[in-house]
PDB file of N, CA, C and O in Angstrom:
ATOM      1  N   UNK C 183      27.210  19.126 -19.707  1.00 78.00           N
ATOM      2  CA  UNK C 183      26.915  19.909 -18.520  1.00 78.00           C
ATOM      3  C   UNK C 183      27.739  21.200 -18.554  1.00 78.00           C
ATOM      4  O   UNK C 183      28.921  21.183 -18.884  1.00 78.00           O
ATOM      5  N   UNK C 184      27.105  22.274 -18.155  1.00 87.00           N
ATOM      6  CA  UNK C 184      27.748  23.586 -18.130  1.00 87.00           C
ATOM      7  C   UNK C 184      28.774  23.631 -16.998  1.00 87.00           C
ATOM      8  O   UNK C 184      28.439  23.379 -15.837  1.00 87.00           O
ATOM      9  N   UNK C 185      30.044  23.934 -17.284  1.00 87.00           N
ATOM     10  CA  UNK C 185      31.071  23.946 -16.235  1.00 87.00           C
ATOM     11  C   UNK C 185      30.981  25.176 -15.310  1.00 87.00           C
ATOM     12  O   UNK C 185      31.578  25.183 -14.242  1.00 87.00           O
ATOM     13  N   UNK C 186      30.230  26.203 -15.704  1.00 95.00           N
ATOM     14  CA  UNK C 186      30.186  27.429 -14.900  1.00 95.00           C
ATOM     15  C   UNK C 186      29.657  27.210 -13.472  1.00 95.00           C
ATOM     16  O   UNK C 186      30.272  27.695 -12.518  1.00 95.00           O
ATOM     17  N   UNK C 187      28.562  26.485 -13.262  1.00 94.00           N
ATOM     18  CA  UNK C 187      28.107  26.281 -11.880  1.00 94.00           C
ATOM     19  C   UNK C 187      29.160  25.568 -11.018  1.00 94.00           C
ATOM     20  O   UNK C 187      29.358  25.918  -9.859  1.00 94.00           O
ATOM     21  N   UNK C 188      29.818  24.591 -11.583  1.00 95.00           N
ATOM     22  CA  UNK C 188      30.854  23.874 -10.841  1.00 95.00           C
ATOM     23  C   UNK C 188      32.021  24.805 -10.503  1.00 95.00           C
ATOM     24  O   UNK C 188      32.550  24.772  -9.387  1.00 95.00           O
ATOM     25  N   UNK C 189      32.399  25.664 -11.439  1.00 96.00           N
ATOM     26  CA  UNK C 189      33.475  26.625 -11.177  1.00 96.00           C
ATOM     27  C   UNK C 189      33.084  27.604 -10.065  1.00 96.00           C
ATOM     28  O   UNK C 189      33.898  27.949  -9.208  1.00 96.00           O
ATOM     29  N   UNK C 190      31.825  28.041 -10.101  1.00 96.00           N
ATOM     30  CA  UNK C 190      31.351  28.962  -9.062  1.00 96.00           C
ATOM     31  C   UNK C 190      31.345  28.294  -7.691  1.00 96.00           C
ATOM     32  O   UNK C 190      31.719  28.899  -6.690  1.00 96.00           O
ATOM     33  N   UNK C 191      30.916  27.049  -7.664  1.00 97.00           N
ATOM     34  CA  UNK C 191      30.914  26.305  -6.397  1.00 97.00           C
ATOM     35  C   UNK C 191      32.337  26.148  -5.877  1.00 97.00           C
ATOM     36  O   UNK C 191      32.615  26.362  -4.694  1.00 97.00           O
ATOM     37  N   UNK C 192      33.237  25.777  -6.753  1.00 97.00           N
ATOM     38  CA  UNK C 192      34.632  25.590  -6.365  1.00 97.00           C
ATOM     39  C   UNK C 192      35.238  26.894  -5.854  1.00 97.00           C
ATOM     40  O   UNK C 192      35.942  26.906  -4.833  1.00 97.00           O
ATOM     41  N   UNK C 193      34.952  28.000  -6.536  1.00 97.00           N
ATOM     42  CA  UNK C 193      35.474  29.301  -6.112  1.00 97.00           C
ATOM     43  C   UNK C 193      34.904  29.686  -4.749  1.00 97.00           C
ATOM     44  O   UNK C 193      35.628  30.186  -3.883  1.00 97.00           O
ATOM     45  N   UNK C 194      33.603  29.439  -4.560  1.00 98.00           N
ATOM     46  CA  UNK C 194      32.984  29.788  -3.273  1.00 98.00           C
ATOM     47  C   UNK C 194      33.555  28.943  -2.146  1.00 98.00           C
ATOM     48  O   UNK C 194      33.793  29.441  -1.044  1.00 98.00           O
ATOM     49  N   UNK C 195      33.778  27.670  -2.396  1.00 98.00           N
ATOM     50  CA  UNK C 195      34.387  26.805  -1.369  1.00 98.00           C
ATOM     51  C   UNK C 195      35.769  27.311  -0.994  1.00 98.00           C
ATOM     52  O   UNK C 195      36.148  27.317   0.182  1.00 98.00           O
ATOM     53  N   UNK C 196      36.539  27.756  -1.967  1.00 98.00           N
ATOM     54  CA  UNK C 196      37.878  28.293  -1.702  1.00 98.00           C
ATOM     55  C   UNK C 196      37.783  29.556  -0.846  1.00 98.00           C
ATOM     56  O   UNK C 196      38.564  29.737   0.096  1.00 98.00           O
ATOM     57  N   UNK C 197      36.810  30.415  -1.144  1.00 98.00           N
ATOM     58  CA  UNK C 197      36.608  31.623  -0.344  1.00 98.00           C
ATOM     59  C   UNK C 197      36.266  31.269   1.096  1.00 98.00           C
ATOM     60  O   UNK C 197      36.791  31.865   2.046  1.00 98.00           O
ATOM     61  N   UNK C 198      35.362  30.307   1.260  1.00 98.00           N
ATOM     62  CA  UNK C 198      34.957  29.896   2.601  1.00 98.00           C
ATOM     63  C   UNK C 198      36.096  29.234   3.364  1.00 98.00           C
ATOM     64  O   UNK C 198      36.232  29.430   4.582  1.00 98.00           O
ATOM     65  N   UNK C 199      36.908  28.455   2.676  1.00 98.00           N
ATOM     66  CA  UNK C 199      38.071  27.838   3.318  1.00 98.00           C
ATOM     67  C   UNK C 199      39.025  28.906   3.841  1.00 98.00           C
ATOM     68  O   UNK C 199      39.536  28.810   4.962  1.00 98.00           O
ATOM     69  N   UNK C 200      39.243  29.932   3.025  1.00 98.00           N
ATOM     70  CA  UNK C 200      40.131  31.020   3.433  1.00 98.00           C
ATOM     71  C   UNK C 200      39.545  31.777   4.624  1.00 98.00           C
ATOM     72  O   UNK C 200      40.249  32.082   5.590  1.00 98.00           O
ATOM     73  N   UNK C 201      38.254  32.034   4.574  1.00 98.00           N
ATOM     74  CA  UNK C 201      37.603  32.746   5.680  1.00 98.00           C
ATOM     75  C   UNK C 201      37.649  31.929   6.967  1.00 98.00           C
ATOM     76  O   UNK C 201      37.876  32.459   8.048  1.00 98.00           O
ATOM     77  N   UNK C 202      37.434  30.615   6.842  1.00 98.00           N
ATOM     78  CA  UNK C 202      37.501  29.731   8.002  1.00 98.00           C
ATOM     79  C   UNK C 202      38.876  29.803   8.657  1.00 98.00           C
ATOM     80  O   UNK C 202      38.998  29.867   9.883  1.00 98.00           O
ATOM     81  N   UNK C 203      39.903  29.806   7.845  1.00 98.00           N
ATOM     82  CA  UNK C 203      41.271  29.880   8.355  1.00 98.00           C
ATOM     83  C   UNK C 203      41.505  31.191   9.112  1.00 98.00           C
ATOM     84  O   UNK C 203      42.084  31.200  10.200  1.00 98.00           O
ATOM     85  N   UNK C 204      41.040  32.290   8.531  1.00 98.00           N
ATOM     86  CA  UNK C 204      41.207  33.588   9.187  1.00 98.00           C
ATOM     87  C   UNK C 204      40.424  33.662  10.491  1.00 98.00           C
ATOM     88  O   UNK C 204      40.919  34.175  11.505  1.00 98.00           O
ATOM     89  N   UNK C 205      39.206  33.147  10.494  1.00 98.00           N
ATOM     90  CA  UNK C 205      38.383  33.169  11.711  1.00 98.00           C
ATOM     91  C   UNK C 205      38.985  32.281  12.805  1.00 98.00           C
ATOM     92  O   UNK C 205      38.947  32.635  13.988  1.00 98.00           O
ATOM     93  N   UNK C 206      39.527  31.153  12.420  1.00 98.00           N
ATOM     94  CA  UNK C 206      40.162  30.263  13.395  1.00 98.00           C
ATOM     95  C   UNK C 206      41.364  30.954  14.035  1.00 98.00           C
ATOM     96  O   UNK C 206      41.569  30.861  15.259  1.00 98.00           O
ATOM     97  N   UNK C 207      42.137  31.675  13.229  1.00 98.00           N
ATOM     98  CA  UNK C 207      43.288  32.410  13.763  1.00 98.00           C
ATOM     99  C   UNK C 207      42.819  33.510  14.705  1.00 98.00           C
ATOM    100  O   UNK C 207      43.369  33.687  15.796  1.00 98.00           O
ATOM    101  N   UNK C 208      41.784  34.245  14.313  1.00 98.00           N
ATOM    102  CA  UNK C 208      41.263  35.321  15.157  1.00 98.00           C
ATOM    103  C   UNK C 208      40.706  34.767  16.466  1.00 98.00           C
ATOM    104  O   UNK C 208      40.930  35.334  17.534  1.00 98.00           O
ATOM    105  N   UNK C 209      40.011  33.646  16.391  1.00 98.00           N
ATOM    106  CA  UNK C 209      39.474  33.025  17.596  1.00 98.00           C
ATOM    107  C   UNK C 209      40.598  32.616  18.546  1.00 98.00           C
ATOM    108  O   UNK C 209      40.506  32.823  19.765  1.00 98.00           O
ATOM    109  N   UNK C 210      41.661  32.067  18.017  1.00 98.00           N
ATOM    110  CA  UNK C 210      42.805  31.681  18.853  1.00 98.00           C
ATOM    111  C   UNK C 210      43.417  32.902  19.535  1.00 98.00           C
ATOM    112  O   UNK C 210      43.777  32.848  20.712  1.00 98.00           O
ATOM    113  N   UNK C 211      43.507  34.012  18.809  1.00 98.00           N
ATOM    114  CA  UNK C 211      44.049  35.239  19.387  1.00 98.00           C
ATOM    115  C   UNK C 211      43.140  35.777  20.487  1.00 98.00           C
ATOM    116  O   UNK C 211      43.611  36.222  21.532  1.00 98.00           O
ATOM    117  N   UNK C 212      41.826  35.728  20.267  1.00 97.00           N
ATOM    118  CA  UNK C 212      40.869  36.198  21.268  1.00 97.00           C
ATOM    119  C   UNK C 212      40.959  35.340  22.529  1.00 97.00           C
ATOM    120  O   UNK C 212      40.981  35.855  23.650  1.00 97.00           O
ATOM    121  N   UNK C 213      41.027  34.043  22.352  1.00 97.00           N
ATOM    122  CA  UNK C 213      41.125  33.147  23.509  1.00 97.00           C
ATOM    123  C   UNK C 213      42.421  33.389  24.286  1.00 97.00           C
ATOM    124  O   UNK C 213      42.418  33.384  25.521  1.00 97.00           O
ATOM    125  N   UNK C 214      43.517  33.607  23.583  1.00 97.00           N
ATOM    126  CA  UNK C 214      44.793  33.868  24.250  1.00 97.00           C
ATOM    127  C   UNK C 214      44.725  35.167  25.047  1.00 97.00           C
ATOM    128  O   UNK C 214      45.185  35.222  26.194  1.00 97.00           O
ATOM    129  N   UNK C 215      44.145  36.199  24.460  1.00 97.00           N
ATOM    130  CA  UNK C 215      44.034  37.471  25.182  1.00 97.00           C
ATOM    131  C   UNK C 215      43.114  37.340  26.388  1.00 97.00           C
ATOM    132  O   UNK C 215      43.387  37.879  27.457  1.00 97.00           O
ATOM    133  N   UNK C 216      42.025  36.604  26.230  1.00 97.00           N
ATOM    134  CA  UNK C 216      41.112  36.382  27.353  1.00 97.00           C
ATOM    135  C   UNK C 216      41.822  35.656  28.493  1.00 97.00           C
ATOM    136  O   UNK C 216      41.664  36.003  29.663  1.00 97.00           O
ATOM    137  N   UNK C 217      42.655  34.670  28.147  1.00 96.00           N
ATOM    138  CA  UNK C 217      43.418  33.945  29.170  1.00 96.00           C
ATOM    139  C   UNK C 217      44.402  34.875  29.875  1.00 96.00           C
ATOM    140  O   UNK C 217      44.563  34.812  31.096  1.00 96.00           O
ATOM    141  N   UNK C 218      45.059  35.748  29.113  1.00 97.00           N
ATOM    142  CA  UNK C 218      45.997  36.710  29.710  1.00 97.00           C
ATOM    143  C   UNK C 218      45.273  37.654  30.652  1.00 97.00           C
ATOM    144  O   UNK C 218      45.775  37.984  31.740  1.00 97.00           O
ATOM    145  N   UNK C 219      44.083  38.089  30.282  1.00 96.00           N
ATOM    146  CA  UNK C 219      43.315  38.984  31.138  1.00 96.00           C
ATOM    147  C   UNK C 219      42.866  38.289  32.414  1.00 96.00           C
ATOM    148  O   UNK C 219      42.835  38.904  33.483  1.00 96.00           O
ATOM    149  N   UNK C 220      42.532  37.025  32.326  1.00 96.00           N
ATOM    150  CA  UNK C 220      42.144  36.270  33.513  1.00 96.00           C
ATOM    151  C   UNK C 220      43.313  36.180  34.493  1.00 96.00           C
ATOM    152  O   UNK C 220      43.132  36.327  35.707  1.00 96.00           O
ATOM    153  N   UNK C 221      44.508  35.963  33.970  1.00 96.00           N
ATOM    154  CA  UNK C 221      45.706  35.921  34.826  1.00 96.00           C
ATOM    155  C   UNK C 221      45.943  37.288  35.458  1.00 96.00           C
ATOM    156  O   UNK C 221      46.186  37.390  36.663  1.00 96.00           O
ATOM    157  N   UNK C 222      45.843  38.343  34.654  1.00 95.00           N
ATOM    158  CA  UNK C 222      46.047  39.699  35.178  1.00 95.00           C
ATOM    159  C   UNK C 222      45.026  40.018  36.263  1.00 95.00           C
ATOM    160  O   UNK C 222      45.356  40.645  37.277  1.00 95.00           O
ATOM    161  N   UNK C 223      43.800  39.576  36.073  1.00 95.00           N
ATOM    162  CA  UNK C 223      42.753  39.814  37.060  1.00 95.00           C
ATOM    163  C   UNK C 223      43.078  39.117  38.380  1.00 95.00           C
ATOM    164  O   UNK C 223      42.961  39.710  39.454  1.00 95.00           O
ATOM    165  N   UNK C 224      43.535  37.871  38.296  1.00 95.00           N
ATOM    166  CA  UNK C 224      43.894  37.143  39.522  1.00 95.00           C
ATOM    167  C   UNK C 224      45.060  37.810  40.234  1.00 95.00           C
ATOM    168  O   UNK C 224      45.069  37.927  41.462  1.00 95.00           O
ATOM    169  N   UNK C 225      46.057  38.258  39.482  1.00 95.00           N
ATOM    170  CA  UNK C 225      47.204  38.934  40.079  1.00 95.00           C
ATOM    171  C   UNK C 225      46.750  40.211  40.781  1.00 95.00           C
ATOM    172  O   UNK C 225      47.133  40.487  41.914  1.00 95.00           O
ATOM    173  N   UNK C 226      45.920  40.984  40.102  1.00 93.00           N
ATOM    174  CA  UNK C 226      45.430  42.228  40.690  1.00 93.00           C
ATOM    175  C   UNK C 226      44.627  41.967  41.957  1.00 93.00           C
ATOM    176  O   UNK C 226      44.770  42.690  42.951  1.00 93.00           O
ATOM    177  N   UNK C 227      43.817  40.930  41.951  1.00 92.00           N
ATOM    178  CA  UNK C 227      43.049  40.580  43.144  1.00 92.00           C
ATOM    179  C   UNK C 227      43.975  40.190  44.297  1.00 92.00           C
ATOM    180  O   UNK C 227      43.747  40.571  45.448  1.00 92.00           O
ATOM    181  N   UNK C 228      45.033  39.443  44.002  1.00 92.00           N
ATOM    182  CA  UNK C 228      45.984  39.057  45.049  1.00 92.00           C
ATOM    183  C   UNK C 228      46.718  40.271  45.604  1.00 92.00           C
ATOM    184  O   UNK C 228      46.903  40.399  46.813  1.00 92.00           O
ATOM    185  N   UNK C 229      47.144  41.152  44.711  1.00 90.00           N
ATOM    186  CA  UNK C 229      47.833  42.366  45.159  1.00 90.00           C
ATOM    187  C   UNK C 229      46.887  43.200  46.006  1.00 90.00           C
ATOM    188  O   UNK C 229      47.258  43.698  47.075  1.00 90.00           O
ATOM    189  N   UNK C 230      45.660  43.362  45.554  1.00 86.00           N
ATOM    190  CA  UNK C 230      44.685  44.162  46.289  1.00 86.00           C
ATOM    191  C   UNK C 230      44.397  43.563  47.657  1.00 86.00           C
ATOM    192  O   UNK C 230      44.243  44.296  48.643  1.00 86.00           O
ATOM    193  N   UNK C 231      44.368  42.254  47.751  1.00 87.00           N
ATOM    194  CA  UNK C 231      44.073  41.623  49.041  1.00 87.00           C
ATOM    195  C   UNK C 231      45.247  41.741  50.013  1.00 87.00           C
ATOM    196  O   UNK C 231      45.072  41.603  51.217  1.00 87.00           O
ATOM    197  N   UNK C 232      46.431  42.030  49.498  1.00 87.00           N
ATOM    198  CA  UNK C 232      47.586  42.170  50.385  1.00 87.00           C
ATOM    199  C   UNK C 232      47.813  43.619  50.812  1.00 87.00           C
ATOM    200  O   UNK C 232      48.691  43.874  51.625  1.00 87.00           O
ATOM    201  N   UNK C 233      47.031  44.553  50.278  1.00 80.00           N
ATOM    202  CA  UNK C 233      47.173  45.957  50.664  1.00 80.00           C
ATOM    203  C   UNK C 233      46.603  46.165  52.060  1.00 80.00           C
ATOM    204  O   UNK C 233      45.688  45.459  52.480  1.00 80.00           O
ATOM    205  N   UNK C 234      47.124  47.152  52.776  1.00 78.00           N
ATOM    206  CA  UNK C 234      46.523  47.476  54.076  1.00 78.00           C
ATOM    207  C   UNK C 234      45.050  47.837  53.889  1.00 78.00           C
ATOM    208  O   UNK C 234      44.648  48.342  52.841  1.00 78.00           O
ATOM    209  N   UNK C 235      44.253  47.604  54.911  1.00 72.00           N
ATOM    210  CA  UNK C 235      42.808  47.807  54.775  1.00 72.00           C
ATOM    211  C   UNK C 235      42.433  49.268  54.544  1.00 72.00           C
ATOM    212  O   UNK C 235      41.384  49.551  53.983  1.00 72.00           O
ATOM    213  N   UNK C 236      43.282  50.220  54.943  1.00 71.00           N
ATOM    214  CA  UNK C 236      42.943  51.622  54.741  1.00 71.00           C
ATOM    215  C   UNK C 236      43.402  52.150  53.376  1.00 71.00           C
ATOM    216  O   UNK C 236      43.121  53.285  53.029  1.00 71.00           O
ATOM    217  N   UNK C 237      44.114  51.339  52.623  1.00 61.00           N
ATOM    218  CA  UNK C 237      44.576  51.765  51.302  1.00 61.00           C
ATOM    219  C   UNK C 237      43.425  51.646  50.296  1.00 61.00           C
ATOM    220  O   UNK C 237      42.560  50.789  50.443  1.00 61.00           O
ATOM    221  N   UNK C 238      43.398  52.526  49.289  1.00 64.00           N
ATOM    222  CA  UNK C 238      42.351  52.394  48.273  1.00 64.00           C
ATOM    223  C   UNK C 238      42.486  51.062  47.540  1.00 64.00           C
ATOM    224  O   UNK C 238      43.588  50.618  47.252  1.00 64.00           O
ATOM    225  N   UNK C 239      41.382  50.417  47.284  1.00 62.00           N
ATOM    226  CA  UNK C 239      41.403  49.105  46.633  1.00 62.00           C
ATOM    227  C   UNK C 239      40.732  49.206  45.278  1.00 62.00           C
ATOM    228  O   UNK C 239      39.698  49.847  45.135  1.00 62.00           O
ATOM    229  N   UNK C 240      41.321  48.581  44.291  1.00 64.00           N
ATOM    230  CA  UNK C 240      40.686  48.597  42.974  1.00 64.00           C
ATOM    231  C   UNK C 240      39.403  47.783  42.994  1.00 64.00           C
ATOM    232  O   UNK C 240      39.263  46.846  43.770  1.00 64.00           O
ATOM    233  N   UNK C 241      38.455  48.147  42.165  1.00 68.00           N
ATOM    234  CA  UNK C 241      37.236  47.368  42.045  1.00 68.00           C
ATOM    235  C   UNK C 241      36.836  47.294  40.581  1.00 68.00           C
ATOM    236  O   UNK C 241      37.208  48.143  39.783  1.00 68.00           O
ATOM    237  N   UNK C 242      36.062  46.303  40.278  1.00 66.00           N
ATOM    238  CA  UNK C 242      35.605  46.120  38.898  1.00 66.00           C
ATOM    239  C   UNK C 242      34.373  46.973  38.667  1.00 66.00           C
ATOM    240  O   UNK C 242      33.479  47.034  39.484  1.00 66.00           O
ATOM    241  N   UNK C 243      34.364  47.614  37.509  1.00 65.00           N
ATOM    242  CA  UNK C 243      33.189  48.379  37.121  1.00 65.00           C
ATOM    243  C   UNK C 243      33.022  48.246  35.615  1.00 65.00           C
ATOM    244  O   UNK C 243      33.930  48.576  34.863  1.00 65.00           O
ATOM    245  N   UNK C 244      31.887  47.739  35.208  1.00 62.00           N
ATOM    246  CA  UNK C 244      31.584  47.564  33.788  1.00 62.00           C
ATOM    247  C   UNK C 244      32.658  46.752  33.059  1.00 62.00           C
ATOM    248  O   UNK C 244      33.071  47.093  31.965  1.00 62.00           O
ATOM    249  N   UNK C 245      33.137  45.696  33.729  1.00 62.00           N
ATOM    250  CA  UNK C 245      34.103  44.818  33.091  1.00 62.00           C
ATOM    251  C   UNK C 245      35.521  45.339  33.081  1.00 62.00           C
ATOM    252  O   UNK C 245      36.401  44.744  32.507  1.00 62.00           O
ATOM    253  N   UNK C 246      35.742  46.482  33.691  1.00 61.00           N
ATOM    254  CA  UNK C 246      37.095  47.048  33.739  1.00 61.00           C
ATOM    255  C   UNK C 246      37.437  47.379  35.180  1.00 61.00           C
ATOM    256  O   UNK C 246      36.587  47.531  36.028  1.00 61.00           O
ATOM    257  N   UNK C 247      38.716  47.528  35.413  1.00 59.00           N
ATOM    258  CA  UNK C 247      39.163  47.884  36.757  1.00 59.00           C
ATOM    259  C   UNK C 247      39.201  49.402  36.870  1.00 59.00           C
ATOM    260  O   UNK C 247      39.627  50.099  35.989  1.00 59.00           O
ATOM    261  N   UNK C 248      38.738  49.885  38.002  1.00 57.00           N
ATOM    262  CA  UNK C 248      38.756  51.327  38.246  1.00 57.00           C
ATOM    263  C   UNK C 248      39.340  51.544  39.649  1.00 57.00           C
ATOM    264  O   UNK C 248      39.027  50.807  40.572  1.00 57.00           O
ATOM    265  N   UNK C 249      40.190  52.547  39.792  1.00 56.00           N
ATOM    266  CA  UNK C 249      40.733  52.863  41.111  1.00 56.00           C
ATOM    267  C   UNK C 249      39.638  53.555  41.942  1.00 56.00           C
ATOM    268  O   UNK C 249      38.948  54.435  41.459  1.00 56.00           O
ATOM    269  N   UNK C 250      39.528  53.124  43.150  1.00 49.00           N
ATOM    270  CA  UNK C 250      38.588  53.751  44.085  1.00 49.00           C
ATOM    271  C   UNK C 250      39.431  54.536  45.068  1.00 49.00           C
ATOM    272  O   UNK C 250      40.309  53.985  45.714  1.00 49.00           O
ATOM    273  N   UNK C 251      39.203  55.773  45.150  1.00 46.00           N
ATOM    274  CA  UNK C 251      39.976  56.606  46.066  1.00 46.00           C
ATOM    275  C   UNK C 251      39.068  57.321  47.025  1.00 46.00           C
ATOM    276  O   UNK C 251      37.997  57.636  46.831  1.00 46.00           O
TER     277      UNK C 251
END
C-alpha cells in the first residue's frame, strides 16, 4: 500500500486539530467579551435609571450606546 495517502490524511488531521484549538480559544475570548459587555450594559442601565428625569439619558442605537442630548 502506498504510504502517501495515509501521510496526507495524518497531516490534514494535524492541521484540523490545530485549527480546532485556535477556534476554541477564539470562541472562549468572544464569549468572555460578550459577558463583559452584558455586565457593562446592565451597569449603564442602572446608572441611567438613577439620573434625574431631566438629565440626558443614554439609549441604544444599532447595538451601541449613544448619548442623547
